[in-house]
Coordinates of C-alpha atoms in Angstrom, one line a residue:
M90 CA 75.0 35.2 40.5
S91 CA 73.8 35.9 44.0
M92 CA 74.5 38.6 46.5
S93 CA 74.1 38.6 50.3
L94 CA 71.4 40.7 51.8
K95 CA 74.0 42.5 53.8
E96 CA 75.8 43.6 50.6
I97 CA 72.4 44.7 49.0
Q98 CA 71.2 46.8 52.0
L99 CA 74.5 48.9 51.8
Y100 CA 72.3 51.0 49.4
D101 CA 69.9 52.5 52.1
T102 CA 68.6 55.5 50.1
F103 CA 66.3 55.5 47.3
V104 CA 65.4 59.0 45.5
Y105 CA 62.1 59.8 43.5
D106 CA 63.6 62.7 41.8
K107 CA 61.2 64.2 39.4
Y108 CA 58.7 63.4 36.7
E109 CA 58.4 65.0 33.1
I110 CA 55.0 65.4 31.3
Y111 CA 55.2 65.9 27.5
Y112 CA 51.8 66.4 25.5
T113 CA 51.4 65.7 21.9
D114 CA 47.9 65.6 20.2
E115 CA 47.0 62.1 20.8
L116 CA 49.5 61.0 23.5
L117 CA 50.6 62.0 27.1
K118 CA 54.3 60.9 27.5
L119 CA 55.6 60.5 30.9
E120 CA 59.0 59.9 32.4
F121 CA 59.8 59.2 36.0
Y122 CA 63.3 59.6 37.4
Y123 CA 64.6 57.4 40.3
E124 CA 67.8 56.7 41.9
I125 CA 69.4 54.1 44.2
V126 CA 71.9 56.4 45.5
G127 CA 75.4 55.1 44.9
L128 CA 74.2 52.3 42.6
K129 CA 72.0 53.2 39.6
K130 CA 69.7 55.8 38.2
F131 CA 66.5 54.9 36.2
V132 CA 64.0 56.5 33.8
H133 CA 60.7 54.8 33.8
R134 CA 58.3 55.7 30.8
L135 CA 54.5 55.6 30.3
E136 CA 52.5 56.7 27.1
I137 CA 48.8 57.3 27.6
P138 CA 46.3 58.2 24.7
I139 CA 44.4 61.4 25.2
S140 CA 40.9 62.3 23.7
N141 CA 39.7 64.9 26.2
K142 CA 40.6 68.3 25.0
N143 CA 39.5 70.1 28.2
I144 CA 41.9 68.9 30.7
N145 CA 43.7 70.7 33.5
K146 CA 47.3 70.3 33.3
E147 CA 48.2 71.1 37.0
Y148 CA 45.5 68.3 37.8
V149 CA 47.4 66.0 35.6
S150 CA 50.5 66.6 37.1
K151 CA 49.1 65.7 40.5
L152 CA 47.9 62.4 39.1
V153 CA 51.3 61.7 37.5
F154 CA 53.1 62.4 40.9
N155 CA 50.9 59.7 42.5
I156 CA 51.7 57.3 39.8
G157 CA 55.4 57.8 40.3
L158 CA 54.8 56.7 44.2
L159 CA 53.6 53.3 42.9
E160 CA 55.8 52.8 39.8
L161 CA 59.0 53.2 42.0
I162 CA 58.2 49.9 43.5
S163 CA 59.7 48.0 40.6
Y164 CA 63.1 49.6 41.2
W165 CA 63.1 50.3 45.0
K166 CA 62.6 46.6 45.8
A167 CA 66.0 45.8 44.2
T168 CA 67.8 46.9 47.5
M169 CA 64.8 47.8 49.7
A170 CA 66.3 51.0 50.8
P171 CA 64.8 52.1 54.1
N172 CA 65.0 55.7 53.2
L173 CA 62.7 57.0 50.5
V174 CA 63.4 60.7 49.6
I175 CA 60.9 62.4 47.4
N176 CA 62.2 65.4 45.8
C177 CA 59.3 66.2 43.5
G178 CA 56.3 66.5 45.8
N179 CA 54.9 66.2 49.3
I180 CA 52.6 63.6 50.9
D181 CA 50.9 63.8 54.4
D182 CA 51.1 61.3 57.1
E183 CA 47.8 59.6 55.9
Q184 CA 49.2 59.3 52.4
K185 CA 52.2 57.9 53.7
E186 CA 50.5 55.3 55.5
F187 CA 48.5 54.3 52.5
F188 CA 51.6 53.8 50.3
K189 CA 53.4 52.2 53.1
K190 CA 50.5 49.5 53.4
I191 CA 50.5 49.0 49.5
Y192 CA 54.5 48.5 49.6
F193 CA 54.3 46.1 52.6
H194 CA 51.3 44.0 51.7
G195 CA 51.7 44.4 47.9
L196 CA 55.2 42.7 48.3
G197 CA 54.2 40.1 50.8
E198 CA 55.1 37.4 48.3
F199 CA 58.4 39.1 47.4
F200 CA 59.5 39.4 51.0
Y201 CA 58.5 35.8 51.7
L202 CA 60.2 34.1 48.7
N203 CA 63.3 36.2 49.4
G204 CA 63.3 35.1 53.0
I205 CA 63.0 38.5 54.3
N206 CA 60.9 39.4 57.3
P207 CA 60.5 43.1 57.2
D208 CA 59.4 45.3 60.3
Y209 CA 56.2 47.2 59.3
D210 CA 57.1 50.2 61.5
S211 CA 60.7 50.7 60.0
F212 CA 61.1 48.8 56.7
I213 CA 60.6 52.4 54.9
N214 CA 60.8 55.9 55.9
F215 CA 59.5 58.7 53.8
K216 CA 61.3 62.1 53.5
C217 CA 59.6 64.7 51.3
L218 CA 61.7 67.7 50.1
G219 CA 59.3 68.9 47.4
N220 CA 55.8 70.8 47.5
S221 CA 52.5 69.6 46.3
K222 CA 49.7 71.8 45.4
D223 CA 46.1 70.8 46.2
I224 CA 44.3 71.0 42.8
D225 CA 41.0 69.6 42.1
V226 CA 38.8 70.1 39.1
E227 CA 35.1 70.0 38.1
Y228 CA 34.8 67.1 36.0
D229 CA 32.0 65.5 34.3
G230 CA 33.0 62.1 32.9
K231 CA 30.8 59.8 30.8
G232 CA 31.0 56.1 30.2
S233 CA 33.5 53.5 31.4
L234 CA 36.8 52.0 30.8
V235 CA 37.0 48.1 31.1
A236 CA 40.4 46.9 32.0
I237 CA 41.4 43.9 29.8
G238 CA 44.1 41.3 30.6
G239 CA 43.4 38.6 28.1
G240 CA 41.9 36.0 30.7
K241 CA 38.5 34.5 31.4
D242 CA 37.6 37.0 34.0
S243 CA 37.9 40.1 31.8
C244 CA 36.2 38.2 28.9
V245 CA 33.2 37.5 31.4
T246 CA 33.1 41.2 32.2
L247 CA 33.2 42.2 28.4
S248 CA 30.3 39.9 27.8
L249 CA 28.1 41.2 30.6
Y250 CA 28.9 44.9 30.9
K251 CA 27.1 46.2 27.8
K252 CA 26.9 50.0 28.5
E253 CA 27.0 53.0 26.3
K254 CA 30.5 54.8 26.0
T255 CA 32.3 51.9 27.3
D256 CA 36.0 51.7 25.9
C257 CA 38.7 49.1 26.8
F258 CA 41.8 49.8 28.8
I259 CA 45.0 47.6 28.1
I260 CA 48.6 48.2 29.3
N261 CA 51.1 46.9 26.8
P262 CA 48.5 45.3 24.5
K263 CA 49.3 41.8 23.2
P264 CA 47.5 40.2 20.2
V265 CA 45.5 37.9 22.7
M266 CA 44.2 41.0 24.7
L267 CA 43.2 42.8 21.5
E268 CA 41.4 39.7 20.2
C269 CA 39.4 39.3 23.2
A270 CA 38.3 43.0 22.8
Y271 CA 37.5 42.4 19.2
Q272 CA 35.5 39.2 20.1
A273 CA 33.5 41.2 22.4
G274 CA 32.5 43.8 19.7
Y275 CA 35.2 46.5 20.4
N276 CA 37.6 48.1 17.8
D277 CA 40.7 50.1 17.7
E278 CA 38.9 53.3 18.3
N279 CA 37.6 52.3 21.5
I280 CA 40.5 50.8 22.9
C281 CA 42.7 52.8 25.2
A282 CA 46.2 51.2 24.9
V283 CA 48.8 52.4 27.4
R284 CA 52.5 51.7 26.7
R285 CA 54.6 50.9 30.0
I286 CA 58.4 50.8 29.5
L287 CA 60.6 49.6 32.3
D288 CA 64.2 50.9 32.5
K289 CA 66.4 48.0 31.5
G290 CA 68.8 49.1 34.3
I291 CA 66.6 47.2 36.7
I292 CA 67.0 43.9 34.6
E293 CA 70.8 44.3 34.7
L294 CA 70.6 44.7 38.6
N295 CA 68.5 41.5 38.7
N296 CA 71.1 39.7 36.7
Q297 CA 73.6 40.8 39.0
G298 CA 71.9 39.3 42.0
Y299 CA 69.9 42.1 43.5
L300 CA 66.5 41.4 44.8
N301 CA 63.7 40.6 42.4
G302 CA 60.1 39.3 42.6
H303 CA 56.5 39.9 42.5
T304 CA 55.2 43.5 42.7
P305 CA 51.4 44.6 43.1
F306 CA 50.8 45.2 39.4
S307 CA 47.1 45.8 40.0
A308 CA 47.7 48.9 42.3
M309 CA 49.8 50.3 39.4
V310 CA 46.8 49.7 37.3
A311 CA 44.6 51.5 39.6
F312 CA 46.6 54.7 39.4
V313 CA 47.3 54.6 35.7
S314 CA 43.8 53.9 34.8
Y315 CA 42.5 56.7 37.0
L316 CA 44.6 59.0 34.8
T317 CA 43.6 57.3 31.7
A318 CA 40.0 57.8 32.5
Y319 CA 40.6 61.5 33.1
L320 CA 42.4 62.0 29.9
N321 CA 39.5 60.2 27.9
N322 CA 36.6 61.8 29.9
K323 CA 35.5 58.6 31.8
E324 CA 33.5 58.4 34.9
K325 CA 34.1 54.7 35.8
I326 CA 37.1 52.3 35.7
V327 CA 35.8 48.6 35.7
L328 CA 38.0 45.7 36.8
S329 CA 37.3 42.0 36.9
N330 CA 38.7 41.0 40.3
E331 CA 36.6 38.5 42.0
N332 CA 35.8 37.7 45.6
S333 CA 38.4 34.8 45.4
A334 CA 41.3 37.1 45.2
N335 CA 40.9 37.8 49.0
E336 CA 42.4 34.6 50.2
S337 CA 46.0 34.6 51.3
N338 CA 48.6 32.1 49.9
V339 CA 50.3 31.1 53.0
L340 CA 48.1 29.6 55.6
G341 CA 47.7 31.9 58.8
T342 CA 49.2 35.1 57.2
K343 CA 48.1 37.9 55.2
I344 CA 50.7 37.1 52.2
N345 CA 48.7 37.3 49.1
H346 CA 49.8 37.2 45.5
Q347 CA 46.7 39.0 44.7
Y348 CA 46.7 41.5 47.5
S349 CA 46.1 44.4 45.0
K350 CA 43.1 42.5 43.5
S351 CA 41.7 42.2 46.9
Y352 CA 38.6 43.9 48.1
E353 CA 40.6 45.6 51.0
F354 CA 43.0 47.3 48.4
E355 CA 39.9 48.4 46.2
R356 CA 38.3 50.0 49.3
D357 CA 41.6 51.6 50.4
F358 CA 42.1 53.0 46.8
Q359 CA 38.7 54.2 46.6
E360 CA 39.0 56.2 50.0
Y361 CA 42.4 57.5 48.8
A362 CA 41.0 58.6 45.5
L363 CA 38.0 60.5 47.1
K364 CA 40.3 62.3 49.5
Y365 CA 43.6 63.0 47.3
L366 CA 42.5 62.6 43.7
G367 CA 39.1 63.9 44.1
N368 CA 37.4 64.3 40.7
G369 CA 34.7 61.6 41.2
I370 CA 36.1 58.9 39.0
K371 CA 34.7 55.4 40.2
Y372 CA 37.1 52.6 40.4
Y373 CA 35.6 49.2 41.3
S374 CA 35.5 45.5 40.1
F375 CA 32.3 44.4 38.6
L376 CA 33.0 40.6 39.4
R377 CA 33.6 41.2 43.0
P378 CA 30.3 39.4 44.2
L379 CA 31.6 36.3 42.3
T380 CA 33.8 33.3 43.1
E381 CA 36.4 32.1 40.5
Y382 CA 34.1 29.1 40.1
Q383 CA 31.2 31.2 39.0
I384 CA 33.2 33.0 36.6
G385 CA 34.6 29.8 35.2
L386 CA 30.9 28.7 34.9
L387 CA 29.9 32.0 33.0
F388 CA 33.0 31.9 30.8
S389 CA 32.3 28.2 29.8
K390 CA 29.1 29.5 27.9
Y391 CA 30.9 32.1 25.9
N392 CA 32.4 29.9 23.2
K393 CA 33.9 32.7 21.1
F394 CA 36.6 33.4 23.7
H395 CA 37.6 29.9 24.2
N396 CA 40.3 29.5 21.7
V397 CA 41.3 33.2 22.3
F398 CA 41.8 33.8 25.9
K399 CA 45.2 33.2 27.6
S400 CA 46.1 33.3 31.3
C401 CA 49.4 31.6 31.5
N402 CA 52.3 33.9 32.8
V403 CA 54.8 31.5 31.5
G404 CA 53.3 31.3 28.0
S405 CA 53.0 35.0 27.8
K406 CA 56.8 35.3 27.6
S407 CA 56.9 33.4 24.4
E408 CA 56.6 34.7 20.8
I409 CA 53.1 33.5 20.5
W410 CA 51.2 33.7 24.0
K411 CA 50.1 30.0 24.6
W412 CA 49.4 27.8 27.6
C413 CA 52.5 26.0 28.8
C414 CA 50.7 23.3 30.6
N415 CA 53.3 23.1 33.2
C416 CA 52.5 25.9 35.7
A417 CA 50.1 26.3 38.4
K418 CA 48.0 28.9 36.5
C419 CA 47.5 26.4 33.7
M420 CA 46.5 23.7 36.1
F421 CA 44.1 26.0 38.0
V422 CA 42.2 27.1 34.8
Y423 CA 42.0 23.5 33.5
S424 CA 40.7 22.4 36.7
L425 CA 38.2 25.2 37.0
L426 CA 36.7 24.6 33.5
S427 CA 36.7 20.9 33.8
P428 CA 33.1 20.4 35.2
H429 CA 32.0 22.2 32.1
L430 CA 34.3 21.5 29.3
Y431 CA 36.1 18.3 30.0
K432 CA 37.4 16.7 28.0
D433 CA 37.3 17.5 24.1
E434 CA 36.9 21.2 24.6
L435 CA 39.5 21.7 27.1
V436 CA 42.0 19.6 25.2
S437 CA 41.4 21.7 22.2
I438 CA 42.2 24.8 24.1
F439 CA 45.0 23.8 26.0
G440 CA 46.5 21.2 23.4
E441 CA 46.7 18.3 25.9
D442 CA 44.9 16.5 28.8
M443 CA 46.5 18.1 31.9
F444 CA 44.8 15.7 34.2
E445 CA 47.1 12.9 32.6
K446 CA 50.2 14.8 33.7
K447 CA 51.8 12.9 36.5
E448 CA 54.5 15.5 37.0
M449 CA 51.7 18.1 38.0
L450 CA 50.7 16.1 41.0
Q451 CA 52.5 18.5 43.5
V452 CA 51.2 21.6 41.9
F453 CA 47.8 20.1 42.0
K454 CA 47.9 19.2 45.6
E455 CA 49.0 22.8 46.4
L456 CA 45.9 24.2 44.5
L457 CA 43.6 21.8 46.4
G458 CA 45.0 23.0 49.7
K459 CA 46.7 19.7 50.7
E460 CA 50.1 21.7 51.3
N461 CA 50.8 24.7 53.5
V462 CA 51.2 27.2 50.7
K463 CA 49.0 27.9 47.6
P464 CA 50.8 28.6 44.4
F465 CA 51.9 32.3 43.9
D466 CA 49.9 33.0 41.0
C467 CA 46.3 34.4 40.5
V468 CA 44.4 31.2 41.3
G469 CA 41.1 30.6 43.1
T470 CA 40.5 29.3 46.7
F471 CA 41.1 25.9 47.9
N472 CA 37.3 25.2 48.1
E473 CA 36.8 26.3 44.6
V474 CA 39.3 23.7 43.3
N475 CA 38.1 20.8 45.4
Y476 CA 34.6 21.8 44.3
A477 CA 35.4 21.8 40.6
I478 CA 37.3 18.8 40.7
T479 CA 34.5 16.8 42.7
K480 CA 32.0 18.1 40.1
T481 CA 34.0 16.8 37.2
I482 CA 34.5 13.2 38.8
K483 CA 30.7 13.2 39.7
R484 CA 30.0 14.1 36.1
L485 CA 32.1 11.5 34.6
D486 CA 30.1 9.0 36.6
G487 CA 32.3 6.0 36.9
R488 CA 34.2 6.3 33.6
D489 CA 37.9 5.7 33.4
L490 CA 39.6 8.6 35.1
P491 CA 42.9 10.3 34.0
Y492 CA 45.7 10.1 36.4
L493 CA 45.2 13.3 38.6
L494 CA 41.4 12.7 38.8
K495 CA 41.9 9.2 39.8
Y496 CA 44.4 10.4 42.5
Y497 CA 41.9 12.7 43.8
K498 CA 39.1 10.1 43.9
D499 CA 41.3 7.7 45.9
N500 CA 42.6 10.2 48.5
Y501 CA 40.2 13.1 48.8
Y502 CA 36.9 12.6 47.3
D503 CA 33.9 13.8 49.4
E504 CA 30.7 15.0 48.0
T505 CA 29.7 16.9 50.9
I506 CA 31.7 19.8 49.5
L507 CA 28.9 20.2 46.9
K508 CA 26.6 21.5 49.6
L509 CA 28.6 24.8 49.3
D510 CA 26.5 25.4 46.1
L511 CA 29.0 27.7 44.8
E512 CA 27.1 28.3 41.6
H513 CA 24.6 30.5 43.4
S514 CA 26.8 32.4 45.8
F515 CA 26.8 36.2 46.0
N516 CA 29.1 38.3 48.1
D517 CA 27.5 41.5 49.3
E518 CA 30.8 43.3 50.0
N519 CA 31.3 45.0 46.9
S520 CA 31.2 48.5 45.4
L521 CA 28.5 47.7 42.5
D522 CA 25.6 49.9 42.1
E523 CA 22.0 48.5 41.6
D524 CA 22.3 48.2 37.8
D525 CA 25.5 46.3 38.0
I526 CA 24.1 44.0 40.8
K527 CA 21.0 43.2 38.6
I528 CA 23.3 42.3 35.5
I529 CA 25.3 39.9 37.9
K530 CA 22.4 38.3 39.6
D531 CA 20.6 37.8 36.2
A532 CA 23.7 35.9 35.0
I533 CA 24.0 33.7 38.1
F534 CA 20.6 33.1 39.3
N535 CA 18.6 33.4 35.8
D536 CA 21.1 31.4 33.8
R537 CA 21.6 34.4 31.4

């Protein structure tokens, strides 16, 4: 079922009405109340573990209010109502600009795939009818929260980031995510598991033809992890976003599936947190100096994760999370690891040789940058994929090549790309401290 954009945009007002906070001995339960005026009301829920017994409830309320400004995107996007009414708080002009930028660039893929070309200045207007209190607290957190998604990146961070008082942070944990944590030496006592529950009403609207698409999930993670860190007395939130996340998906634009994983967002959030959240919790990506290629190289050495990790978004929807072997993410991870693990190890992980799949040629070419659009998924740069494939072909040294590698050899192969020496690059545009930098450089340059 489909609806015209004109029909959808009849609903021009979205309300962030209120939020409710409920405390139990071990959990903070949150409810956010939203409404597309004239169409539907929603209740969005979060449950976050608490271990810090010395919390300031007014400060918690401020953090919760800010989370609500991010979580509303999942519901607002259904009609893209240009009028956003906030009944439960107030934000100043600088805050409005911060959230406006997240909404606009974080929904870049959503706009593009829905054929929408919004005007930055007018696509959303804030009207605040509530009051906000400027609350800050004295806080002395210890240790870190390491975010885990179940993929190779967080496994690399778990392997390298060995520091005292480190816990894991997982939203809606699945067995794969938990197993990655267990393999790294963590147990249930040091895993902060957050439950995030979407209102089913948004699925009903999607089924009726209202707008749907990708949202800046990692921006939500930033705000929720910030509150989780405070509730559990942590001073650092450690992500596993790499330098490669900065590349756009559509050539000549800023449309980036991974915008909220980019360094631009990381810096924006750090500045926002310092000014408006202000208790000194540090949010940053530990792997920011590295490329996806380097992360794949490191991961190839950590055998204990090889038959555990999963990155396929299609496969994550099945009863048992698996590699579907038919999507861009599977093709990318397979290609990235191929210089180090092809063939027996990769086939053991994925269940088949993806380089023999003729039907994946178009996706393969998109990953290589031979088309105008890179697949809308968390994949690496064009250079990295070409570099990895060239390395794999060179390593096979004249042996019979599977279909996709032979296609590449016949059409694109050029060993000059290896002059990039992606194994040893290090991006200085990062938020790491000296200790973190030493760990990363030891891993890359000293073959740790």
